[in-house]
Amino acid sequence: MKKAISIVLGIFLLGLGIFLVYEYVSEPKIVEGVMAKTIDEKGKPSDITNTFTPGEKIYFAAKRNRFWTNKAEVVWYKGEIKTANRFLVEEEVTVNDAKYFIAELSVPEGLEEGHYGVTIYVKGKKIMETHAEFDVKK
């Protein structure tokens, strides 16, 4: 009787372990994409907003969800988030000490008014991890 219980318990624990490993590996690796006007001294986004003026700095911050994900690719869009609307790709964004990927939208002449979006991908992958949308208004 004790042997049967220990075998059933062992099979249950093995199945639970396989399930938890699968969930950990298959979940998003980068989460919580937000837009911010500033980044604090610790490397976290502050002054989070979705509305900017043409001359302001625009940061996209996304939290790392997996310890082995250190590089990512950020893609900026004007209008809807679709391939035809890409206007800037920033490669090799690395994670900071606060475990955030931070990308600054750098457009020297400033942005015109409109709706924009940004996505982030694990470097080398084609599946979007998270995204954010924002507006530029005068």
CSV table of N, CA, C and O in Angstrom, one decimal:
chain,number,residue,atom,x,y,z
A,1,MET,N,0.8,-1.2,0.0
A,1,MET,CA,0.0,0.0,0.0
A,1,MET,C,0.9,1.3,0.0
A,1,MET,O,0.6,2.2,-0.8
A,2,LYS,N,1.9,1.3,0.9
A,2,LYS,CA,2.8,2.4,0.9
A,2,LYS,C,3.5,2.6,-0.4
A,2,LYS,O,3.8,3.7,-0.8
A,3,LYS,N,3.9,1.5,-1.0
A,3,LYS,CA,4.6,1.6,-2.3
A,3,LYS,C,3.7,2.2,-3.4
A,3,LYS,O,4.2,3.0,-4.2
A,4,ALA,N,2.5,1.8,-3.4
A,4,ALA,CA,1.5,2.4,-4.4
A,4,ALA,C,1.3,3.9,-4.2
A,4,ALA,O,1.3,4.6,-5.2
A,5,ILE,N,1.2,4.3,-3.0
A,5,ILE,CA,1.0,5.7,-2.7
A,5,ILE,C,2.2,6.5,-3.1
A,5,ILE,O,2.1,7.6,-3.7
A,6,SER,N,3.4,6.0,-2.8
A,6,SER,CA,4.7,6.7,-3.2
A,6,SER,C,4.8,6.7,-4.7
A,6,SER,O,5.3,7.7,-5.2
A,7,ILE,N,4.4,5.7,-5.4
A,7,ILE,CA,4.5,5.7,-6.9
A,7,ILE,C,3.5,6.8,-7.5
A,7,ILE,O,3.9,7.6,-8.3
A,8,VAL,N,2.3,6.8,-7.0
A,8,VAL,CA,1.3,7.8,-7.4
A,8,VAL,C,1.8,9.2,-7.1
A,8,VAL,O,1.7,10.1,-7.9
A,9,LEU,N,2.3,9.4,-5.9
A,9,LEU,CA,2.8,10.7,-5.5
A,9,LEU,C,4.0,11.1,-6.4
A,9,LEU,O,4.1,12.3,-6.8
A,10,GLY,N,4.9,10.2,-6.7
A,10,GLY,CA,6.0,10.5,-7.5
A,10,GLY,C,5.6,10.9,-8.9
A,10,GLY,O,6.1,11.8,-9.5
A,11,ILE,N,4.6,10.1,-9.5
A,11,ILE,CA,4.1,10.5,-10.8
A,11,ILE,C,3.5,11.8,-10.8
A,11,ILE,O,3.7,12.6,-11.7
A,12,PHE,N,2.7,12.1,-9.8
A,12,PHE,CA,2.1,13.4,-9.7
A,12,PHE,C,3.1,14.6,-9.6
A,12,PHE,O,3.0,15.6,-10.3
A,13,LEU,N,4.1,14.4,-8.8
A,13,LEU,CA,5.1,15.4,-8.6
A,13,LEU,C,5.9,15.6,-9.9
A,13,LEU,O,6.3,16.7,-10.3
A,14,LEU,N,6.2,14.5,-10.6
A,14,LEU,CA,6.9,14.6,-11.9
A,14,LEU,C,6.1,15.4,-12.9
A,14,LEU,O,6.5,16.2,-13.6
A,15,GLY,N,4.8,15.0,-13.0
A,15,GLY,CA,3.9,15.8,-13.9
A,15,GLY,C,3.8,17.2,-13.6
A,15,GLY,O,3.8,18.1,-14.4
A,16,LEU,N,3.7,17.6,-12.3
A,16,LEU,CA,3.6,18.9,-11.8
A,16,LEU,C,4.9,19.7,-12.2
A,16,LEU,O,4.9,20.8,-12.7
A,17,GLY,N,6.0,19.0,-12.0
A,17,GLY,CA,7.3,19.6,-12.4
A,17,GLY,C,7.4,19.9,-13.9
A,17,GLY,O,7.8,21.0,-14.3
A,18,ILE,N,7.0,19.0,-14.7
A,18,ILE,CA,7.0,19.2,-16.2
A,18,ILE,C,6.1,20.3,-16.6
A,18,ILE,O,6.4,21.1,-17.4
A,19,PHE,N,4.9,20.4,-16.0
A,19,PHE,CA,3.9,21.4,-16.2
A,19,PHE,C,4.5,22.8,-15.9
A,19,PHE,O,4.4,23.8,-16.7
A,20,LEU,N,5.1,22.9,-14.7
A,20,LEU,CA,5.7,24.2,-14.3
A,20,LEU,C,6.9,24.7,-15.2
A,20,LEU,O,7.0,25.8,-15.5
A,21,VAL,N,7.7,23.7,-15.6
A,21,VAL,CA,8.8,24.1,-16.5
A,21,VAL,C,8.2,24.5,-17.9
A,21,VAL,O,8.7,25.5,-18.4
A,22,TYR,N,7.2,23.8,-18.4
A,22,TYR,CA,6.6,24.2,-19.6
A,22,TYR,C,6.0,25.6,-19.5
A,22,TYR,O,6.2,26.5,-20.4
A,23,GLU,N,5.3,25.9,-18.5
A,23,GLU,CA,4.7,27.3,-18.3
A,23,GLU,C,5.8,28.3,-18.2
A,23,GLU,O,5.6,29.4,-18.8
A,24,TYR,N,6.9,28.0,-17.5
A,24,TYR,CA,8.0,29.0,-17.4
A,24,TYR,C,8.6,29.3,-18.7
A,24,TYR,O,8.8,30.5,-19.1
A,25,VAL,N,8.8,28.3,-19.5
A,25,VAL,CA,9.5,28.5,-20.8
A,25,VAL,C,8.5,29.1,-21.9
A,25,VAL,O,9.0,30.0,-22.7
A,26,SER,N,7.3,28.8,-21.8
A,26,SER,CA,6.4,29.2,-22.9
A,26,SER,C,5.7,30.6,-22.6
A,26,SER,O,5.1,31.2,-23.5
A,27,GLU,N,5.8,31.1,-21.4
A,27,GLU,CA,5.2,32.4,-21.1
A,27,GLU,C,6.0,33.5,-21.7
A,27,GLU,O,7.2,33.3,-22.1
A,28,PRO,N,5.5,34.7,-21.9
A,28,PRO,CA,6.2,35.9,-22.4
A,28,PRO,C,7.5,36.1,-21.7
A,28,PRO,O,7.6,36.0,-20.5
A,29,LYS,N,8.6,36.5,-22.4
A,29,LYS,CA,9.9,36.8,-21.8
A,29,LYS,C,10.0,38.2,-21.5
A,29,LYS,O,10.9,38.6,-20.7
A,30,ILE,N,9.2,39.1,-22.1
A,30,ILE,CA,9.3,40.5,-21.8
A,30,ILE,C,7.8,41.0,-21.6
A,30,ILE,O,7.0,40.7,-22.4
A,31,VAL,N,7.6,41.7,-20.6
A,31,VAL,CA,6.2,42.1,-20.2
A,31,VAL,C,6.1,43.6,-19.8
A,31,VAL,O,7.1,44.2,-19.7
A,32,GLU,N,4.9,44.0,-19.6
A,32,GLU,CA,4.6,45.4,-19.1
A,32,GLU,C,5.3,46.5,-19.9
A,32,GLU,O,6.0,47.3,-19.4
A,33,GLY,N,5.0,46.6,-21.2
A,33,GLY,CA,5.5,47.7,-22.0
A,33,GLY,C,4.7,49.0,-21.7
A,33,GLY,O,3.5,49.0,-21.8
A,34,VAL,N,5.5,50.0,-21.3
A,34,VAL,CA,4.9,51.3,-21.0
A,34,VAL,C,5.7,52.4,-21.6
A,34,VAL,O,6.8,52.3,-21.9
A,35,MET,N,5.0,53.6,-21.8
A,35,MET,CA,5.6,54.7,-22.3
A,35,MET,C,5.9,55.7,-21.2
A,35,MET,O,5.1,55.8,-20.3
A,36,ALA,N,7.0,56.4,-21.2
A,36,ALA,CA,7.4,57.3,-20.1
A,36,ALA,C,8.1,58.5,-20.6
A,36,ALA,O,8.8,58.4,-21.7
A,37,LYS,N,8.1,59.6,-19.9
A,37,LYS,CA,8.8,60.8,-20.2
A,37,LYS,C,10.2,60.8,-19.6
A,37,LYS,O,11.1,61.4,-20.1
A,38,THR,N,10.4,60.1,-18.5
A,38,THR,CA,11.7,60.0,-17.9
A,38,THR,C,12.0,58.6,-17.4
A,38,THR,O,11.1,57.8,-17.2
A,39,ILE,N,13.3,58.4,-17.1
A,39,ILE,CA,13.8,57.1,-16.5
A,39,ILE,C,14.5,57.5,-15.2
A,39,ILE,O,15.4,58.4,-15.2
A,40,ASP,N,14.1,56.9,-14.1
A,40,ASP,CA,14.8,57.3,-12.8
A,40,ASP,C,16.2,56.8,-12.7
A,40,ASP,O,16.6,56.1,-13.6
A,41,GLU,N,16.9,57.2,-11.6
A,41,GLU,CA,18.3,56.8,-11.5
A,41,GLU,C,18.5,55.3,-11.3
A,41,GLU,O,19.6,54.8,-11.5
A,42,LYS,N,17.4,54.6,-10.9
A,42,LYS,CA,17.5,53.1,-10.8
A,42,LYS,C,17.3,52.4,-12.1
A,42,LYS,O,17.5,51.2,-12.2
A,43,GLY,N,16.8,53.1,-13.1
A,43,GLY,CA,16.6,52.5,-14.4
A,43,GLY,C,15.2,52.1,-14.7
A,43,GLY,O,14.9,51.4,-15.6
A,44,LYS,N,14.2,52.6,-13.8
A,44,LYS,CA,12.8,52.3,-14.0
A,44,LYS,C,12.1,53.4,-14.6
A,44,LYS,O,12.5,54.6,-14.4
A,45,PRO,N,11.0,53.2,-15.4
A,45,PRO,CA,10.3,54.3,-16.0
A,45,PRO,C,9.6,55.1,-14.9
A,45,PRO,O,9.0,54.6,-14.0
A,46,SER,N,9.6,56.4,-15.1
A,46,SER,CA,8.8,57.3,-14.3
A,46,SER,C,8.1,58.3,-15.2
A,46,SER,O,8.4,58.5,-16.3
A,47,ASP,N,7.1,58.9,-14.6
A,47,ASP,CA,6.2,59.9,-15.4
A,47,ASP,C,5.6,59.1,-16.6
A,47,ASP,O,5.8,59.5,-17.7
A,48,ILE,N,4.9,58.0,-16.3
A,48,ILE,CA,4.3,57.2,-17.3
A,48,ILE,C,3.1,57.9,-17.9
A,48,ILE,O,2.3,58.4,-17.2
A,49,THR,N,3.1,57.9,-19.2
A,49,THR,CA,2.0,58.6,-19.9
A,49,THR,C,1.8,58.0,-21.3
A,49,THR,O,2.7,57.3,-21.8
A,50,ASN,N,0.7,58.3,-22.0
A,50,ASN,CA,0.5,57.9,-23.4
A,50,ASN,C,0.3,59.1,-24.3
A,50,ASN,O,0.0,58.9,-25.4
A,51,THR,N,0.6,60.3,-23.7
A,51,THR,CA,0.4,61.5,-24.5
A,51,THR,C,1.7,62.3,-24.4
A,51,THR,O,2.1,62.6,-23.3
A,52,PHE,N,2.3,62.7,-25.5
A,52,PHE,CA,3.5,63.5,-25.5
A,52,PHE,C,3.3,64.7,-26.4
A,52,PHE,O,2.4,64.8,-27.3
A,53,THR,N,4.2,65.7,-26.3
A,53,THR,CA,4.2,66.8,-27.2
A,53,THR,C,5.4,66.6,-28.2
A,53,THR,O,6.3,65.9,-27.9
A,54,PRO,N,5.4,67.3,-29.3
A,54,PRO,CA,6.4,67.0,-30.3
A,54,PRO,C,7.9,67.1,-29.9
A,54,PRO,O,8.7,66.4,-30.3
A,55,GLY,N,8.2,68.0,-28.9
A,55,GLY,CA,9.6,68.1,-28.5
A,55,GLY,C,10.1,67.3,-27.3
A,55,GLY,O,11.3,67.2,-27.0
A,56,GLU,N,9.2,66.5,-26.7
A,56,GLU,CA,9.5,65.7,-25.5
A,56,GLU,C,10.3,64.5,-25.8
A,56,GLU,O,10.2,63.9,-26.9
A,57,LYS,N,11.1,64.0,-24.9
A,57,LYS,CA,11.7,62.7,-25.0
A,57,LYS,C,10.7,61.6,-24.7
A,57,LYS,O,9.8,61.8,-23.9
A,58,ILE,N,10.8,60.6,-25.5
A,58,ILE,CA,9.8,59.5,-25.4
A,58,ILE,C,10.6,58.2,-25.1
A,58,ILE,O,11.5,57.8,-25.9
A,59,TYR,N,10.3,57.5,-24.0
A,59,TYR,CA,10.9,56.3,-23.7
A,59,TYR,C,9.9,55.2,-23.7
A,59,TYR,O,8.8,55.3,-23.3
A,60,PHE,N,10.4,54.0,-24.2
A,60,PHE,CA,9.6,52.8,-24.0
A,60,PHE,C,10.3,51.9,-23.1
A,60,PHE,O,11.5,51.7,-23.2
A,61,ALA,N,9.6,51.4,-22.1
A,61,ALA,CA,10.2,50.5,-21.0
A,61,ALA,C,9.4,49.2,-20.9
A,61,ALA,O,8.2,49.3,-20.9
A,62,ALA,N,10.1,48.1,-20.9
A,62,ALA,CA,9.5,46.8,-20.8
A,62,ALA,C,10.3,46.0,-19.8
A,62,ALA,O,11.5,46.0,-19.8
A,63,LYS,N,9.6,45.3,-18.9
A,63,LYS,CA,10.2,44.5,-17.9
A,63,LYS,C,10.6,43.2,-18.4
A,63,LYS,O,9.8,42.5,-19.1
A,64,ARG,N,11.8,42.7,-18.0
A,64,ARG,CA,12.3,41.4,-18.3
A,64,ARG,C,11.6,40.4,-17.4
A,64,ARG,O,11.5,40.6,-16.2
A,65,ASN,N,11.1,39.3,-18.0
A,65,ASN,CA,10.4,38.3,-17.3
A,65,ASN,C,11.1,37.0,-17.2
A,65,ASN,O,10.7,36.0,-16.5
A,66,ARG,N,12.2,36.9,-17.9
A,66,ARG,CA,13.1,35.6,-17.9
A,66,ARG,C,14.5,36.0,-17.7
A,66,ARG,O,15.0,36.9,-18.4
A,67,PHE,N,15.2,35.3,-16.9
A,67,PHE,CA,16.6,35.7,-16.5
A,67,PHE,C,17.6,35.6,-17.7
A,67,PHE,O,18.6,36.2,-17.7
A,68,TRP,N,17.3,34.7,-18.7
A,68,TRP,CA,18.2,34.6,-19.8
A,68,TRP,C,18.0,35.5,-20.9
A,68,TRP,O,18.8,35.5,-21.9
A,69,THR,N,17.0,36.4,-20.9
A,69,THR,CA,16.7,37.3,-21.9
A,69,THR,C,17.4,38.6,-21.7
A,69,THR,O,17.0,39.4,-20.8
A,70,ASN,N,18.5,38.9,-22.4
A,70,ASN,CA,19.3,40.1,-22.2
A,70,ASN,C,19.3,41.1,-23.3
A,70,ASN,O,19.7,42.2,-23.2
A,71,LYS,N,18.9,40.6,-24.5
A,71,LYS,CA,18.9,41.5,-25.7
A,71,LYS,C,17.5,41.5,-26.3
A,71,LYS,O,16.9,40.4,-26.4
A,72,ALA,N,17.1,42.6,-26.9
A,72,ALA,CA,15.8,42.6,-27.6
A,72,ALA,C,15.9,43.6,-28.7
A,72,ALA,O,16.9,44.4,-28.8
A,73,GLU,N,14.9,43.6,-29.5
A,73,GLU,CA,14.7,44.5,-30.7
A,73,GLU,C,13.5,45.3,-30.5
A,73,GLU,O,12.4,44.7,-30.3
A,74,VAL,N,13.6,46.6,-30.6
A,74,VAL,CA,12.4,47.5,-30.5
A,74,VAL,C,12.1,48.1,-31.9
A,74,VAL,O,13.0,48.5,-32.6
A,75,VAL,N,10.8,48.1,-32.2
A,75,VAL,CA,10.3,48.6,-33.5
A,75,VAL,C,9.3,49.7,-33.3
A,75,VAL,O,8.3,49.4,-32.5
A,76,TRP,N,9.4,50.8,-33.9
A,76,TRP,CA,8.5,51.9,-33.7
A,76,TRP,C,7.6,52.0,-35.0
A,76,TRP,O,8.1,51.8,-36.1
A,77,TYR,N,6.4,52.4,-34.8
A,77,TYR,CA,5.4,52.5,-35.9
A,77,TYR,C,4.7,53.9,-35.8
A,77,TYR,O,4.5,54.4,-34.7
A,78,LYS,N,4.3,54.4,-37.0
A,78,LYS,CA,3.5,55.6,-37.1
A,78,LYS,C,2.1,55.1,-37.5
A,78,LYS,O,2.0,54.5,-38.5
A,79,GLY,N,1.1,55.3,-36.7
A,79,GLY,CA,-0.2,54.8,-36.9
A,79,GLY,C,-0.4,53.4,-36.3
A,79,GLY,O,0.1,53.1,-35.2
A,80,GLU,N,-1.1,52.5,-37.0
A,80,GLU,CA,-1.4,51.2,-36.5
A,80,GLU,C,-0.1,50.4,-36.4
A,80,GLU,O,0.9,50.6,-37.2
A,81,ILE,N,0.0,49.4,-35.5
A,81,ILE,CA,1.1,48.5,-35.4
A,81,ILE,C,1.0,47.5,-36.5
A,81,ILE,O,0.3,46.4,-36.3
A,82,LYS,N,1.6,47.7,-37.7
A,82,LYS,CA,1.6,46.8,-38.8
A,82,LYS,C,2.9,47.1,-39.6
A,82,LYS,O,3.5,48.2,-39.5
A,83,THR,N,3.4,46.1,-40.3
A,83,THR,CA,4.6,46.1,-41.0
A,83,THR,C,4.8,47.3,-41.9
A,83,THR,O,5.8,48.0,-41.9
A,84,ALA,N,3.7,47.7,-42.6
A,84,ALA,CA,3.8,48.9,-43.5
A,84,ALA,C,4.1,50.2,-42.8
A,84,ALA,O,4.6,51.1,-43.4
A,85,ASN,N,3.8,50.3,-41.5
A,85,ASN,CA,3.9,51.5,-40.8
A,85,ASN,C,5.2,51.6,-40.0
A,85,ASN,O,5.4,52.6,-39.2
A,86,ARG,N,6.1,50.7,-40.1
A,86,ARG,CA,7.4,50.8,-39.4
A,86,ARG,C,8.2,52.0,-39.8
A,86,ARG,O,8.3,52.3,-41.0
A,87,PHE,N,8.7,52.8,-38.9
A,87,PHE,CA,9.6,53.9,-39.3
A,87,PHE,C,10.9,53.9,-38.6
A,87,PHE,O,11.8,54.6,-39.0
A,88,LEU,N,11.2,53.1,-37.6
A,88,LEU,CA,12.5,53.0,-37.0
A,88,LEU,C,12.6,51.7,-36.2
A,88,LEU,O,11.7,51.3,-35.5
A,89,VAL,N,13.7,51.0,-36.5
A,89,VAL,CA,14.1,49.8,-35.8
A,89,VAL,C,15.3,50.1,-34.9
A,89,VAL,O,16.3,50.5,-35.5
A,90,GLU,N,15.2,49.8,-33.7
A,90,GLU,CA,16.4,50.0,-32.8
A,90,GLU,C,16.8,48.6,-32.3
A,90,GLU,O,16.1,48.0,-31.6
A,91,GLU,N,17.9,48.2,-32.8
A,91,GLU,CA,18.4,46.8,-32.4
A,91,GLU,C,19.2,46.8,-31.2
A,91,GLU,O,19.7,47.9,-30.8
A,92,GLU,N,19.4,45.6,-30.6
A,92,GLU,CA,20.4,45.4,-29.5
A,92,GLU,C,20.0,46.3,-28.3
A,92,GLU,O,20.9,46.9,-27.7
A,93,VAL,N,18.8,46.4,-27.9
A,93,VAL,CA,18.5,47.0,-26.6
A,93,VAL,C,18.8,46.0,-25.6
A,93,VAL,O,18.4,44.8,-25.6
A,94,THR,N,19.6,46.4,-24.6
A,94,THR,CA,20.0,45.5,-23.5
A,94,THR,C,19.3,45.8,-22.2
A,94,THR,O,18.8,46.9,-22.0
A,95,VAL,N,19.2,44.8,-21.3
A,95,VAL,CA,18.5,45.0,-20.1
A,95,VAL,C,19.4,45.7,-19.1
A,95,VAL,O,20.6,45.6,-19.1
A,96,ASN,N,18.7,46.6,-18.3
A,96,ASN,CA,19.5,47.4,-17.3
A,96,ASN,C,19.5,46.7,-15.9
A,96,ASN,O,18.9,45.6,-15.8
A,97,ASP,N,20.1,47.4,-14.9
A,97,ASP,CA,20.2,46.8,-13.6
A,97,ASP,C,18.8,46.6,-13.0
A,97,ASP,O,18.6,45.7,-12.1
A,98,ALA,N,17.8,47.4,-13.3
A,98,ALA,CA,16.5,47.3,-12.8
A,98,ALA,C,15.6,46.2,-13.5
A,98,ALA,O,14.4,46.1,-13.3
A,99,LYS,N,16.3,45.5,-14.4
A,99,LYS,CA,15.6,44.4,-15.2
A,99,LYS,C,14.6,45.0,-16.2
A,99,LYS,O,13.6,44.3,-16.5
A,100,TYR,N,14.8,46.2,-16.7
A,100,TYR,CA,14.0,46.8,-17.8
A,100,TYR,C,14.8,47.0,-19.1
A,100,TYR,O,16.0,47.3,-19.0
A,101,PHE,N,14.1,46.8,-20.2
A,101,PHE,CA,14.6,47.2,-21.5
A,101,PHE,C,14.1,48.6,-21.7
A,101,PHE,O,12.9,48.9,-21.6
A,102,ILE,N,15.0,49.5,-21.9
A,102,ILE,CA,14.7,50.9,-22.1
A,102,ILE,C,15.1,51.3,-23.6
A,102,ILE,O,16.3,51.1,-23.9
A,103,ALA,N,14.2,51.9,-24.3
A,103,ALA,CA,14.5,52.4,-25.6
A,103,ALA,C,14.0,53.9,-25.7
A,103,ALA,O,12.9,54.1,-25.3
A,104,GLU,N,14.9,54.8,-26.2
A,104,GLU,CA,14.5,56.2,-26.4
A,104,GLU,C,14.2,56.4,-27.8
A,104,GLU,O,15.0,56.0,-28.7
A,105,LEU,N,13.1,57.0,-28.1
A,105,LEU,CA,12.8,57.3,-29.5
A,105,LEU,C,13.6,58.5,-29.9
A,105,LEU,O,13.4,59.6,-29.3
A,106,SER,N,14.5,58.4,-30.8
A,106,SER,CA,15.4,59.4,-31.2
A,106,SER,C,15.0,59.9,-32.6
A,106,SER,O,15.4,59.2,-33.6
A,107,VAL,N,14.3,61.0,-32.7
A,107,VAL,CA,14.0,61.6,-34.0
A,107,VAL,C,14.4,63.0,-33.9
A,107,VAL,O,13.8,63.8,-33.3
A,108,PRO,N,15.6,63.4,-34.6
A,108,PRO,CA,16.1,64.7,-34.4
A,108,PRO,C,15.2,65.9,-34.7
A,108,PRO,O,15.2,66.9,-34.0
A,109,GLU,N,14.4,65.7,-35.7
A,109,GLU,CA,13.4,66.8,-36.1
A,109,GLU,C,12.2,66.8,-35.3
A,109,GLU,O,11.3,67.7,-35.4
A,110,GLY,N,12.0,65.9,-34.4
A,110,GLY,CA,10.8,65.7,-33.6
A,110,GLY,C,9.7,65.0,-34.3
A,110,GLY,O,9.7,64.8,-35.5
A,111,LEU,N,8.6,64.6,-33.6
A,111,LEU,CA,7.5,63.9,-34.2
A,111,LEU,C,6.4,64.8,-34.6
A,111,LEU,O,6.1,65.8,-33.8
A,112,GLU,N,5.7,64.5,-35.6
A,112,GLU,CA,4.5,65.3,-36.0
A,112,GLU,C,3.4,64.7,-35.1
A,112,GLU,O,3.5,63.6,-34.6
A,113,GLU,N,2.3,65.5,-35.1
A,113,GLU,CA,1.1,65.0,-34.3
A,113,GLU,C,0.6,63.7,-34.9
A,113,GLU,O,0.7,63.5,-36.1
A,114,GLY,N,0.1,62.8,-34.1
A,114,GLY,CA,-0.5,61.6,-34.6
A,114,GLY,C,-0.4,60.5,-33.6
A,114,GLY,O,0.0,60.6,-32.4
A,115,HIS,N,-0.8,59.3,-34.0
A,115,HIS,CA,-0.8,58.1,-33.2
A,115,HIS,C,0.4,57.2,-33.5
A,115,HIS,O,0.7,57.0,-34.7
A,116,TYR,N,1.1,56.7,-32.5
A,116,TYR,CA,2.3,55.9,-32.7
A,116,TYR,C,2.2,54.6,-31.9
A,116,TYR,O,1.4,54.5,-31.0
A,117,GLY,N,3.0,53.7,-32.2
A,117,GLY,CA,3.1,52.4,-31.5
A,117,GLY,C,4.5,51.9,-31.4
A,117,GLY,O,5.4,52.4,-32.2
A,118,VAL,N,4.8,51.0,-30.5
A,118,VAL,CA,6.1,50.4,-30.4
A,118,VAL,C,5.9,48.9,-29.9
A,118,VAL,O,5.0,48.6,-29.2
A,119,THR,N,6.8,48.1,-30.5
A,119,THR,CA,6.8,46.7,-30.1
A,119,THR,C,8.2,46.3,-29.7
A,119,THR,O,9.1,46.9,-30.1
A,120,ILE,N,8.3,45.2,-28.9
A,120,ILE,CA,9.6,44.6,-28.6
A,120,ILE,C,9.6,43.1,-28.8
A,120,ILE,O,8.6,42.4,-28.6
A,121,TYR,N,10.7,42.7,-29.3
A,121,TYR,CA,10.9,41.3,-29.7
A,121,TYR,C,12.2,40.8,-29.0
A,121,TYR,O,13.1,41.5,-28.9
A,122,VAL,N,12.2,39.5,-28.6
A,122,VAL,CA,13.4,38.9,-28.1
A,122,VAL,C,14.3,38.9,-29.3
A,122,VAL,O,13.9,38.5,-30.4
A,123,LYS,N,15.6,39.2,-29.2
A,123,LYS,CA,16.5,39.3,-30.3
A,123,LYS,C,16.5,38.0,-31.1
A,123,LYS,O,16.7,36.9,-30.6
A,124,GLY,N,16.2,38.1,-32.4
A,124,GLY,CA,16.2,37.0,-33.3
A,124,GLY,C,14.9,36.3,-33.4
A,124,GLY,O,14.8,35.3,-34.2
A,125,LYS,N,13.9,36.6,-32.7
A,125,LYS,CA,12.6,36.0,-32.7
A,125,LYS,C,11.6,36.9,-33.5
A,125,LYS,O,11.7,38.1,-33.5
A,126,LYS,N,10.5,36.3,-34.0
A,126,LYS,CA,9.5,37.0,-34.8
A,126,LYS,C,8.2,37.2,-34.0
A,126,LYS,O,7.3,37.8,-34.5
A,127,ILE,N,8.1,36.7,-32.8
A,127,ILE,CA,6.9,36.8,-32.1
A,127,ILE,C,7.0,38.0,-31.1
A,127,ILE,O,7.9,38.1,-30.3
A,128,MET,N,6.0,38.9,-31.3
A,128,MET,CA,6.0,40.1,-30.4
A,128,MET,C,5.8,39.7,-29.0
A,128,MET,O,5.0,39.0,-28.6
A,129,GLU,N,6.6,40.3,-28.1
A,129,GLU,CA,6.5,40.1,-26.7
A,129,GLU,C,5.5,41.0,-26.0
A,129,GLU,O,4.6,40.5,-25.3
A,130,THR,N,5.6,42.3,-26.3
A,130,THR,CA,4.6,43.2,-25.7
A,130,THR,C,4.6,44.5,-26.6
A,130,THR,O,5.5,44.6,-27.4
A,131,HIS,N,3.7,45.4,-26.4
A,131,HIS,CA,3.6,46.6,-27.2
A,131,HIS,C,3.0,47.7,-26.4
A,131,HIS,O,2.4,47.5,-25.3
A,132,ALA,N,3.1,48.9,-26.9
A,132,ALA,CA,2.5,50.1,-26.3
A,132,ALA,C,2.1,51.0,-27.4
A,132,ALA,O,2.8,51.1,-28.4
A,133,GLU,N,1.1,51.8,-27.2
A,133,GLU,CA,0.7,52.9,-28.1
A,133,GLU,C,0.7,54.2,-27.4
A,133,GLU,O,0.4,54.3,-26.2
A,134,PHE,N,0.9,55.3,-28.2
A,134,PHE,CA,0.9,56.6,-27.6
A,134,PHE,C,0.6,57.6,-28.7
A,134,PHE,O,0.6,57.3,-29.9
A,135,ASP,N,0.2,58.8,-28.2
A,135,ASP,CA,-0.2,59.9,-29.1
A,135,ASP,C,0.8,61.1,-28.9
A,135,ASP,O,1.2,61.3,-27.8
A,136,VAL,N,1.0,61.8,-30.0
A,136,VAL,CA,1.8,63.0,-29.9
A,136,VAL,C,0.8,64.2,-30.3
A,136,VAL,O,0.2,64.1,-31.4
A,137,LYS,N,0.6,65.1,-29.4
A,137,LYS,CA,-0.3,66.2,-29.5
A,137,LYS,C,0.4,67.5,-29.2
A,137,LYS,O,1.2,67.5,-28.3
A,138,LYS,N,-0.1,68.6,-29.8
A,138,LYS,CA,0.5,69.9,-29.4
A,138,LYS,C,-0.2,70.5,-28.2
A,138,LYS,O,-1.3,70.2,-27.9
